[in-house]
Amino acid sequence: MSDLLERLRGRGWRMTAQRRVVAEVLEGDHVHLTADEVHARAVDRLPEISRATVYNTLGEMVSLGEVIEVSTDRRAKRYDPNAHRPHHHLVCARCGAIRDVHPSGNPLADLPDDERFGFTVSDVEVTYRGICPNCSATA
Amino acid sequence: MSDLLERLRGRGWRMTAQRRVVAEVLEGDHVHLTADEVHARAVDRLPEISRATVYNTLGEMVSLGEVIEVSTDRRAKRYDPNAHRPHHHLVCARCGAIRDVHPSGNPLADLPDDERFGFTVSDVEVTYRGICPNCSATA
DNA sequence: TGTTTGACTTGGACAAAGTCCATTGTAGGA
DNA sequence: TCCTACAATGGACTTTGTCCAAGTCAAACA
């Protein structure tokens, strides 16, 4: 069983076929699927799974902090299962490909007090943009 | 006339009442309106302006690099007119308030070569998240 | 193992945000 | 002033996501 599923079970999740399939679809590194993509892959394994269940399940995983929502473009949110490995994202401006990246330094520390406007700052999300090797080759 | 409008005219834009109104609505610092908010304010000055025109105009401003699209949450894109003053954003996780911020350091330089996966990296977008003073007071 | 129950799933209606397009209008040059 | 290419309009359509009432089932318990 996957780590993700293991952790969810540990949190008292009732284990259903639907949830198992959604968790399995999300396995791996550099996985950044949209909800509809997750649904399409889930349907391959469990044809009767509904869109609403996929949305519900992804939403619960996010609330539990087991999956991260990533909004890299104007389109659908994407779901990243590596919630427990801090990282940021590198996105191809042309084809939308996404890679997980690990910058040096801590961007949180780079925000001076006089630029915090009294906010309690707890998190930072960094998105690098550029052109991937594939797209620059076929330019 | 606003700076924004001036620059757009310099780029050969045909000047229409609609475009003028959209540009005027976007004036100012810490302005991060959604397309619908822009439309609502534009309608106050020019009642017959259509939603499609607001979307088109904002889209053109973005393509020309005069306005930046900001996706701070799951909801609508927001439009930031300060495209020529490099900055990032600080967002309240509770009420959604947005401030422009200027971190020290250059996050682009923090991405090592071996984390670039062959991408030509050209831009970086940083979103800080936290709770604004107003929301932490009324917790 | 069978029963029970509340959590889970379903499918369809609904909503928000954004795009597309045929038609109509108009800015700005000749 | 007239022309024409560019721009605006508004309504249909698409995509993405939410909500809900009714049915289903995982797992605790006897």
mmCIF file of C-alpha atoms (C1' of nucleotides) in Angstrom:
data_model
loop_
_atom_site.group_PDB
_atom_site.id
_atom_site.type_symbol
_atom_site.label_atom_id
_atom_site.label_comp_id
_atom_site.label_asym_id
_atom_site.label_seq_id
_atom_site.Cartn_x
_atom_site.Cartn_y
_atom_site.Cartn_z
ATOM 1 C CA MET A 1 0.000 0.000 0.000
ATOM 2 C CA SER A 2 1.153 3.495 -0.734
ATOM 3 C CA ASP A 3 2.562 5.829 1.888
ATOM 4 C CA LEU A 4 -0.207 8.270 1.177
ATOM 5 C CA LEU A 5 -2.903 5.688 1.732
ATOM 6 C CA GLU A 6 -1.138 4.491 4.864
ATOM 7 C CA ARG A 7 -1.120 7.972 6.343
ATOM 8 C CA LEU A 8 -4.751 8.574 5.449
ATOM 9 C CA ARG A 9 -5.777 5.344 7.094
ATOM 10 C CA GLY A 10 -3.800 6.415 10.142
ATOM 11 C CA ARG A 11 -5.938 9.528 10.292
ATOM 12 C CA GLY A 12 -9.111 7.497 10.619
ATOM 13 C CA TRP A 13 -10.174 7.514 7.022
ATOM 14 C CA ARG A 14 -12.749 4.952 6.055
ATOM 15 C CA MET A 15 -11.070 3.000 3.283
ATOM 16 C CA THR A 16 -13.167 2.760 0.126
ATOM 17 C CA ALA A 17 -12.326 1.545 -3.341
ATOM 18 C CA GLN A 18 -12.736 5.096 -4.639
ATOM 19 C CA ARG A 19 -10.313 6.620 -2.186
ATOM 20 C CA ARG A 20 -7.798 3.890 -2.789
ATOM 21 C CA VAL A 21 -7.890 4.492 -6.522
ATOM 22 C CA VAL A 22 -7.521 8.260 -6.178
ATOM 23 C CA ALA A 23 -4.547 7.830 -3.863
ATOM 24 C CA GLU A 24 -2.930 5.347 -6.223
ATOM 25 C CA VAL A 25 -3.360 7.626 -9.213
ATOM 26 C CA LEU A 26 -1.463 10.345 -7.338
ATOM 27 C CA GLU A 27 1.613 8.210 -6.613
ATOM 28 C CA GLY A 28 5.008 9.393 -7.812
ATOM 29 C CA ASP A 29 7.324 12.365 -8.205
ATOM 30 C CA HIS A 30 6.602 15.269 -10.512
ATOM 31 C CA VAL A 31 2.932 14.303 -10.481
ATOM 32 C CA HIS A 32 0.721 17.338 -10.971
ATOM 33 C CA LEU A 33 -2.625 16.196 -12.297
ATOM 34 C CA THR A 34 -5.804 18.229 -12.580
ATOM 35 C CA ALA A 35 -8.942 16.921 -10.926
ATOM 36 C CA ASP A 36 -10.299 15.860 -14.311
ATOM 37 C CA GLU A 37 -7.086 14.031 -15.151
ATOM 38 C CA VAL A 38 -7.265 12.213 -11.831
ATOM 39 C CA HIS A 39 -10.854 11.325 -12.614
ATOM 40 C CA ALA A 40 -9.971 10.035 -16.092
ATOM 41 C CA ARG A 41 -7.256 7.768 -14.688
ATOM 42 C CA ALA A 42 -9.427 6.654 -11.814
ATOM 43 C CA VAL A 43 -12.178 5.656 -14.237
ATOM 44 C CA ASP A 44 -9.740 3.309 -15.971
ATOM 45 C CA ARG A 45 -9.549 1.305 -12.770
ATOM 46 C CA LEU A 46 -12.983 1.901 -11.336
ATOM 47 C CA PRO A 47 -15.393 2.819 -14.123
ATOM 48 C CA GLU A 48 -18.251 3.903 -11.881
ATOM 49 C CA ILE A 49 -16.343 6.470 -9.838
ATOM 50 C CA SER A 50 -17.987 9.878 -10.018
ATOM 51 C CA ARG A 51 -16.515 13.287 -10.582
ATOM 52 C CA ALA A 52 -17.950 14.520 -7.285
ATOM 53 C CA THR A 53 -16.117 11.819 -5.376
ATOM 54 C CA VAL A 54 -12.809 12.686 -6.987
ATOM 55 C CA TYR A 55 -13.315 16.348 -6.087
ATOM 56 C CA ASN A 56 -14.349 15.429 -2.550
ATOM 57 C CA THR A 57 -11.438 13.076 -2.052
ATOM 58 C CA LEU A 58 -8.838 15.491 -3.391
ATOM 59 C CA GLY A 59 -10.301 18.239 -1.230
ATOM 60 C CA GLU A 60 -10.069 16.073 1.869
ATOM 61 C CA MET A 61 -6.480 15.129 1.110
ATOM 62 C CA VAL A 62 -5.651 18.807 0.814
ATOM 63 C CA SER A 63 -7.386 19.661 4.107
ATOM 64 C CA LEU A 64 -5.431 16.931 5.827
ATOM 65 C CA GLY A 65 -2.220 18.390 4.452
ATOM 66 C CA GLU A 66 -1.375 15.205 2.569
ATOM 67 C CA VAL A 67 -1.645 16.756 -0.889
ATOM 68 C CA ILE A 68 -0.872 20.287 -2.101
ATOM 69 C CA GLU A 69 -2.924 22.353 -4.506
ATOM 70 C CA VAL A 70 -0.856 24.062 -7.188
ATOM 71 C CA SER A 71 -2.191 26.828 -9.441
ATOM 72 C CA THR A 72 0.440 27.318 -12.089
ATOM 73 C CA ASP A 73 -1.744 28.803 -14.774
ATOM 74 C CA ARG A 74 -5.174 30.192 -15.496
ATOM 75 C CA ARG A 75 -6.640 26.740 -15.789
ATOM 76 C CA ALA A 76 -7.552 23.979 -13.408
ATOM 77 C CA LYS A 77 -5.859 23.461 -10.068
ATOM 78 C CA ARG A 78 -3.320 20.663 -9.954
ATOM 79 C CA TYR A 79 -2.697 18.212 -7.139
ATOM 80 C CA ASP A 80 0.786 17.418 -5.889
ATOM 81 C CA PRO A 81 1.174 14.411 -3.569
ATOM 82 C CA ASN A 82 4.582 15.401 -2.165
ATOM 83 C CA ALA A 83 3.183 17.523 0.633
ATOM 84 C CA HIS A 84 5.800 16.310 3.073
ATOM 85 C CA ARG A 85 8.809 17.240 0.942
ATOM 86 C CA PRO A 86 9.046 21.028 0.811
ATOM 87 C CA HIS A 87 9.571 22.141 -2.753
ATOM 88 C CA HIS A 88 8.604 24.706 -5.348
ATOM 89 C CA HIS A 89 7.694 24.505 -9.020
ATOM 90 C CA LEU A 90 9.219 25.193 -12.387
ATOM 91 C CA VAL A 91 6.686 25.615 -15.183
ATOM 92 C CA CYS A 92 7.141 25.726 -18.942
ATOM 93 C CA ALA A 93 5.445 28.834 -20.249
ATOM 94 C CA ARG A 94 4.759 27.167 -23.564
ATOM 95 C CA CYS A 95 3.611 23.599 -22.900
ATOM 96 C CA GLY A 96 2.781 23.807 -19.202
ATOM 97 C CA ALA A 97 5.135 21.035 -18.099
ATOM 98 C CA ILE A 98 5.839 21.151 -14.369
ATOM 99 C CA ARG A 99 8.884 20.004 -12.389
ATOM 100 C CA ASP A 100 9.435 20.013 -8.661
ATOM 101 C CA VAL A 101 12.475 22.077 -7.699
ATOM 102 C CA HIS A 102 14.397 22.795 -4.520
ATOM 103 C CA PRO A 103 15.927 26.277 -4.459
ATOM 104 C CA SER A 104 18.711 27.068 -2.044
ATOM 105 C CA GLY A 105 17.963 29.660 0.609
ATOM 106 C CA ASN A 106 14.733 30.398 2.395
ATOM 107 C CA PRO A 107 12.475 32.901 0.663
ATOM 108 C CA LEU A 108 10.509 33.388 3.879
ATOM 109 C CA ALA A 109 13.584 34.930 5.481
ATOM 110 C CA ASP A 110 13.894 37.321 2.540
ATOM 111 C CA LEU A 111 10.777 39.270 3.462
ATOM 112 C CA PRO A 112 11.833 42.141 5.744
ATOM 113 C CA ASP A 113 9.645 43.107 8.683
ATOM 114 C CA ASP A 114 8.788 46.459 7.159
ATOM 115 C CA GLU A 115 7.386 44.637 4.132
ATOM 116 C CA ARG A 116 5.052 42.453 6.165
ATOM 117 C CA PHE A 117 2.372 45.068 6.843
ATOM 118 C CA GLY A 118 1.563 43.452 10.182
ATOM 119 C CA PHE A 119 0.770 40.083 8.594
ATOM 120 C CA THR A 120 1.731 36.866 10.365
ATOM 121 C CA VAL A 121 3.512 35.236 7.444
ATOM 122 C CA SER A 122 3.524 31.468 7.576
ATOM 123 C CA ASP A 123 4.125 30.157 4.100
ATOM 124 C CA VAL A 124 5.627 30.972 0.748
ATOM 125 C CA GLU A 125 5.029 29.548 -2.690
ATOM 126 C CA VAL A 126 7.549 30.070 -5.477
ATOM 127 C CA THR A 127 6.852 29.453 -9.149
ATOM 128 C CA TYR A 128 9.689 29.668 -11.640
ATOM 129 C CA ARG A 129 8.747 30.129 -15.283
ATOM 130 C CA GLY A 130 10.708 29.440 -18.399
ATOM 131 C CA ILE A 131 10.899 27.266 -21.501
ATOM 132 C CA CYS A 132 11.523 23.554 -21.187
ATOM 133 C CA PRO A 133 14.209 21.826 -23.283
ATOM 134 C CA ASN A 134 11.596 20.129 -25.413
ATOM 135 C CA CYS A 135 9.852 23.378 -26.338
ATOM 136 C CA SER A 136 13.060 25.291 -26.996
ATOM 137 C CA ALA A 137 14.174 22.499 -29.336
ATOM 138 C CA THR A 138 10.969 22.692 -31.371
ATOM 139 C CA ALA A 139 10.860 26.498 -31.417
ATOM 140 C CA MET B 1 -3.593 60.779 -18.908
ATOM 141 C CA SER B 2 -2.330 57.809 -16.985
ATOM 142 C CA ASP B 3 1.088 56.285 -17.498
ATOM 143 C CA LEU B 4 -0.490 53.008 -18.466
ATOM 144 C CA LEU B 5 -2.649 54.614 -21.135
ATOM 145 C CA GLU B 6 0.315 56.606 -22.375
ATOM 146 C CA ARG B 7 2.377 53.466 -22.837
ATOM 147 C CA LEU B 8 -0.428 51.625 -24.563
ATOM 148 C CA ARG B 9 -0.963 54.483 -26.984
ATOM 149 C CA GLY B 10 2.777 54.412 -27.677
ATOM 150 C CA ARG B 11 2.372 50.797 -28.693
ATOM 151 C CA GLY B 12 -0.095 51.703 -31.391
ATOM 152 C CA TRP B 13 -3.250 51.003 -29.501
ATOM 153 C CA ARG B 14 -6.384 52.472 -31.002
ATOM 154 C CA MET B 15 -7.795 54.620 -28.220
ATOM 155 C CA THR B 16 -11.423 53.886 -27.405
ATOM 156 C CA ALA B 17 -13.631 54.986 -24.545
ATOM 157 C CA GLN B 18 -13.744 51.378 -23.309
ATOM 158 C CA ARG B 19 -9.993 50.942 -23.186
ATOM 159 C CA ARG B 20 -9.553 54.279 -21.507
ATOM 160 C CA VAL B 21 -12.013 53.352 -18.783
ATOM 161 C CA VAL B 22 -10.404 49.957 -18.154
ATOM 162 C CA ALA B 23 -6.964 51.549 -17.873
ATOM 163 C CA GLU B 24 -8.278 54.199 -15.499
ATOM 164 C CA VAL B 25 -9.934 51.636 -13.261
ATOM 165 C CA LEU B 26 -6.584 49.877 -12.874
ATOM 166 C CA GLU B 27 -4.677 52.955 -11.665
ATOM 167 C CA GLY B 28 -2.928 52.827 -8.323
ATOM 168 C CA ASP B 29 -0.796 50.776 -5.965
ATOM 169 C CA HIS B 30 -2.001 47.592 -4.319
ATOM 170 C CA VAL B 31 -4.660 47.307 -7.011
ATOM 171 C CA HIS B 32 -5.559 43.670 -7.643
ATOM 172 C CA LEU B 33 -9.024 43.548 -9.138
ATOM 173 C CA THR B 34 -10.717 40.577 -10.759
ATOM 174 C CA ALA B 35 -12.047 40.923 -14.292
ATOM 175 C CA ASP B 36 -15.578 41.165 -12.924
ATOM 176 C CA GLU B 37 -14.576 43.859 -10.456
ATOM 177 C CA VAL B 38 -12.956 45.803 -13.266
ATOM 178 C CA HIS B 39 -16.130 45.395 -15.272
ATOM 179 C CA ALA B 40 -18.318 46.583 -12.395
ATOM 180 C CA ARG B 41 -16.232 49.734 -11.927
ATOM 181 C CA ALA B 42 -16.027 50.345 -15.642
ATOM 182 C CA VAL B 43 -19.811 50.149 -15.918
ATOM 183 C CA ASP B 44 -20.081 53.014 -13.417
ATOM 184 C CA ARG B 45 -18.357 55.256 -15.911
ATOM 185 C CA LEU B 46 -19.467 53.699 -19.164
ATOM 186 C CA PRO B 47 -22.709 51.777 -18.631
ATOM 187 C CA GLU B 48 -22.750 50.029 -21.997
ATOM 188 C CA ILE B 49 -19.298 48.419 -21.742
ATOM 189 C CA SER B 50 -19.493 44.655 -22.149
ATOM 190 C CA ARG B 51 -17.883 41.891 -20.168
ATOM 191 C CA ALA B 52 -16.210 40.535 -23.304
ATOM 192 C CA THR B 53 -14.513 43.866 -23.932
ATOM 193 C CA VAL B 54 -13.154 43.980 -20.400
ATOM 194 C CA TYR B 55 -11.761 40.463 -20.789
ATOM 195 C CA ASN B 56 -10.287 41.299 -24.186
ATOM 196 C CA THR B 57 -8.729 44.528 -22.976
ATOM 197 C CA LEU B 58 -7.209 42.986 -19.869
ATOM 198 C CA GLY B 59 -5.883 40.113 -21.956
ATOM 199 C CA GLU B 60 -4.239 42.522 -24.375
ATOM 200 C CA MET B 61 -2.677 44.519 -21.567
ATOM 201 C CA VAL B 62 -1.232 41.303 -20.196
ATOM 202 C CA SER B 63 0.154 40.230 -23.583
ATOM 203 C CA LEU B 64 1.816 43.600 -23.951
ATOM 204 C CA GLY B 65 3.419 43.150 -20.559
ATOM 205 C CA GLU B 66 1.751 46.247 -19.140
ATOM 206 C CA VAL B 67 -0.357 44.393 -16.595
ATOM 207 C CA ILE B 68 0.371 41.233 -14.614
ATOM 208 C CA GLU B 69 -2.027 38.408 -13.948
ATOM 209 C CA VAL B 70 -1.994 37.198 -10.359
ATOM 210 C CA SER B 71 -3.603 33.939 -9.266
ATOM 211 C CA THR B 72 -3.494 34.085 -5.505
ATOM 212 C CA ASP B 73 -6.312 31.702 -4.767
ATOM 213 C CA ARG B 74 -8.676 29.222 -6.322
ATOM 214 C CA ARG B 75 -10.894 31.989 -7.580
ATOM 215 C CA ALA B 76 -10.715 34.507 -10.366
ATOM 216 C CA LYS B 77 -7.463 35.851 -11.743
ATOM 217 C CA ARG B 78 -6.537 39.331 -10.550
ATOM 218 C CA TYR B 79 -4.927 42.096 -12.557
ATOM 219 C CA ASP B 80 -2.001 44.107 -11.230
ATOM 220 C CA PRO B 81 -1.047 47.279 -13.142
ATOM 221 C CA ASN B 82 2.463 47.610 -11.679
ATOM 222 C CA ALA B 83 4.112 45.415 -14.271
ATOM 223 C CA HIS B 84 7.153 47.678 -14.465
ATOM 224 C CA ARG B 85 7.934 47.626 -10.763
ATOM 225 C CA PRO B 86 9.181 44.144 -9.881
ATOM 226 C CA HIS B 87 7.400 42.907 -6.811
ATOM 227 C CA HIS B 88 5.745 39.909 -5.250
ATOM 228 C CA HIS B 89 2.581 39.367 -3.261
ATOM 229 C CA LEU B 90 1.514 38.817 0.312
ATOM 230 C CA VAL B 91 -1.950 37.296 0.659
ATOM 231 C CA CYS B 92 -4.190 36.900 3.690
ATOM 232 C CA ALA B 93 -5.251 33.278 3.893
ATOM 233 C CA ARG B 94 -8.467 34.262 5.614
ATOM 234 C CA CYS B 95 -9.880 37.334 3.867
ATOM 235 C CA GLY B 96 -7.855 37.299 0.664
ATOM 236 C CA ALA B 97 -6.382 40.794 1.080
ATOM 237 C CA ILE B 98 -3.329 41.339 -1.127
ATOM 238 C CA ARG B 99 -0.308 43.606 -0.653
ATOM 239 C CA ASP B 100 2.603 44.192 -2.977
ATOM 240 C CA VAL B 101 5.902 43.318 -1.290
ATOM 241 C CA HIS B 102 9.580 43.633 -2.183
ATOM 242 C CA PRO B 103 11.717 40.840 -0.716
ATOM 243 C CA SER B 104 15.441 41.266 -0.448
ATOM 244 C CA GLY B 105 17.557 38.932 -2.529
ATOM 245 C CA ASN B 106 16.828 37.477 -5.928
ATOM 246 C CA PRO B 107 14.944 34.184 -5.900
ATOM 247 C CA LEU B 108 15.957 33.525 -9.502
ATOM 248 C CA ALA B 109 19.571 33.234 -8.367
ATOM 249 C CA ASP B 110 18.509 30.685 -5.754
ATOM 250 C CA LEU B 111 17.685 28.023 -8.307
ATOM 251 C CA PRO B 112 20.832 25.933 -8.873
ATOM 252 C CA ASP B 113 21.662 24.774 -12.376
ATOM 253 C CA ASP B 114 21.138 21.153 -11.467
ATOM 254 C CA GLU B 115 17.574 22.005 -10.450
ATOM 255 C CA ARG B 116 16.708 23.640 -13.773
ATOM 256 C CA PHE B 117 16.202 20.450 -15.785
ATOM 257 C CA GLY B 118 17.417 22.162 -18.947
ATOM 258 C CA PHE B 119 14.778 24.888 -18.730
ATOM 259 C CA THR B 120 15.611 28.442 -19.738
ATOM 260 C CA VAL B 121 14.293 30.116 -16.611
ATOM 261 C CA SER B 122 13.210 33.698 -17.142
ATOM 262 C CA ASP B 123 10.847 34.642 -14.377
ATOM 263 C CA VAL B 124 9.829 33.891 -10.841
ATOM 264 C CA GLU B 125 6.640 34.584 -8.967
ATOM 265 C CA VAL B 126 6.593 34.522 -5.166
ATOM 266 C CA THR B 127 3.432 34.433 -3.080
ATOM 267 C CA TYR B 128 3.687 34.823 0.681
ATOM 268 C CA ARG B 129 0.723 33.656 2.722
ATOM 269 C CA GLY B 130 -0.316 34.566 6.225
ATOM 270 C CA ILE B 131 -2.967 36.306 8.284
ATOM 271 C CA CYS B 132 -3.476 40.050 7.968
ATOM 272 C CA PRO B 133 -3.640 42.266 11.093
ATOM 273 C CA ASN B 134 -7.334 42.803 10.613
ATOM 274 C CA CYS B 135 -8.142 39.093 10.557
ATOM 275 C CA SER B 136 -5.875 38.195 13.466
ATOM 276 C CA ALA B 137 -7.594 40.924 15.532
ATOM 277 C CA THR B 138 -11.049 39.522 14.837
ATOM 278 C CA ALA B 139 -10.004 35.897 15.335
ATOM 279 C "C1'" DT C 1 -21.204 -13.966 10.761
ATOM 280 C "C1'" DG C 2 -25.138 -10.694 10.681
ATOM 281 C "C1'" DT C 3 -26.751 -6.209 11.984
ATOM 282 C "C1'" DT C 4 -26.557 -1.545 12.240
ATOM 283 C "C1'" DT C 5 -25.356 3.138 11.368
ATOM 284 C "C1'" DG C 6 -23.265 7.075 9.963
ATOM 285 C "C1'" DA C 7 -19.884 8.156 6.736
ATOM 286 C "C1'" DC C 8 -19.300 7.837 1.776
ATOM 287 C "C1'" DT C 9 -20.722 7.876 -3.142
ATOM 288 C "C1'" DT C 10 -23.600 9.073 -6.870
ATOM 289 C "C1'" DG C 11 -25.475 11.790 -10.691
ATOM 290 C "C1'" DG C 12 -27.489 15.630 -11.990
ATOM 291 C "C1'" DA C 13 -28.516 20.395 -11.322
ATOM 292 C "C1'" DC C 14 -26.307 24.557 -10.568
ATOM 293 C "C1'" DA C 15 -22.774 28.384 -10.450
ATOM 294 C "C1'" DA C 16 -18.659 31.063 -11.500
ATOM 295 C "C1'" DA C 17 -15.150 32.385 -14.627
ATOM 296 C "C1'" DG C 18 -13.872 32.778 -19.030
ATOM 297 C "C1'" DT C 19 -14.030 32.125 -24.380
ATOM 298 C "C1'" DC C 20 -15.978 32.490 -28.971
ATOM 299 C "C1'" DC C 21 -18.255 34.487 -32.757
ATOM 300 C "C1'" DA C 22 -21.357 36.945 -35.982
ATOM 301 C "C1'" DT C 23 -22.835 41.380 -36.116
ATOM 302 C "C1'" DT C 24 -22.525 46.282 -35.424
ATOM 303 C "C1'" DG C 25 -19.866 50.395 -34.414
ATOM 304 C "C1'" DT C 26 -16.003 53.636 -34.749
ATOM 305 C "C1'" DA C 27 -10.962 55.675 -34.588
ATOM 306 C "C1'" DG C 28 -8.023 57.618 -37.258
ATOM 307 C "C1'" DG C 29 -5.700 57.972 -41.710
ATOM 308 C "C1'" DA C 30 -6.312 59.416 -46.793
ATOM 309 C "C1'" DT D 1 -15.768 63.597 -44.970
ATOM 310 C "C1'" DC D 2 -15.292 58.919 -46.170
ATOM 311 C "C1'" DC D 3 -13.338 54.252 -45.662
ATOM 312 C "C1'" DT D 4 -11.850 50.404 -43.639
ATOM 313 C "C1'" DA D 5 -9.561 47.699 -40.536
ATOM 314 C "C1'" DC D 6 -9.767 47.270 -35.872
ATOM 315 C "C1'" DA D 7 -12.702 47.160 -31.775
ATOM 316 C "C1'" DA D 8 -17.101 46.409 -29.078
ATOM 317 C "C1'" DT D 9 -21.272 43.946 -28.287
ATOM 318 C "C1'" DG D 10 -24.129 40.349 -26.263
ATOM 319 C "C1'" DG D 11 -25.435 35.972 -26.081
ATOM 320 C "C1'" DA D 12 -24.294 31.147 -26.545
ATOM 321 C "C1'" DC D 13 -21.045 27.993 -25.073
ATOM 322 C "C1'" DT D 14 -17.169 25.665 -22.336
ATOM 323 C "C1'" DT D 15 -14.560 24.561 -18.373
ATOM 324 C "C1'" DT D 16 -14.030 23.989 -13.720
ATOM 325 C "C1'" DG D 17 -15.950 23.292 -9.610
ATOM 326 C "C1'" DT D 18 -19.880 22.986 -5.874
ATOM 327 C "C1'" DC D 19 -24.117 21.276 -3.842
ATOM 328 C "C1'" DC D 20 -27.645 18.113 -2.557
ATOM 329 C "C1'" DA D 21 -31.012 14.335 -1.810
ATOM 330 C "C1'" DA D 22 -31.039 9.626 -2.164
ATOM 331 C "C1'" DG D 23 -28.813 5.310 -2.169
ATOM 332 C "C1'" DT D 24 -24.690 2.358 -0.673
ATOM 333 C "C1'" DC D 25 -21.306 0.275 2.122
ATOM 334 C "C1'" DA D 26 -17.088 -0.068 5.678
ATOM 335 C "C1'" DA D 27 -16.322 -1.325 9.940
ATOM 336 C "C1'" DA D 28 -17.620 -1.622 14.815
ATOM 337 C "C1'" DC D 29 -20.136 -4.611 17.640
ATOM 338 C "C1'" DA D 30 -22.891 -8.389 19.343
#
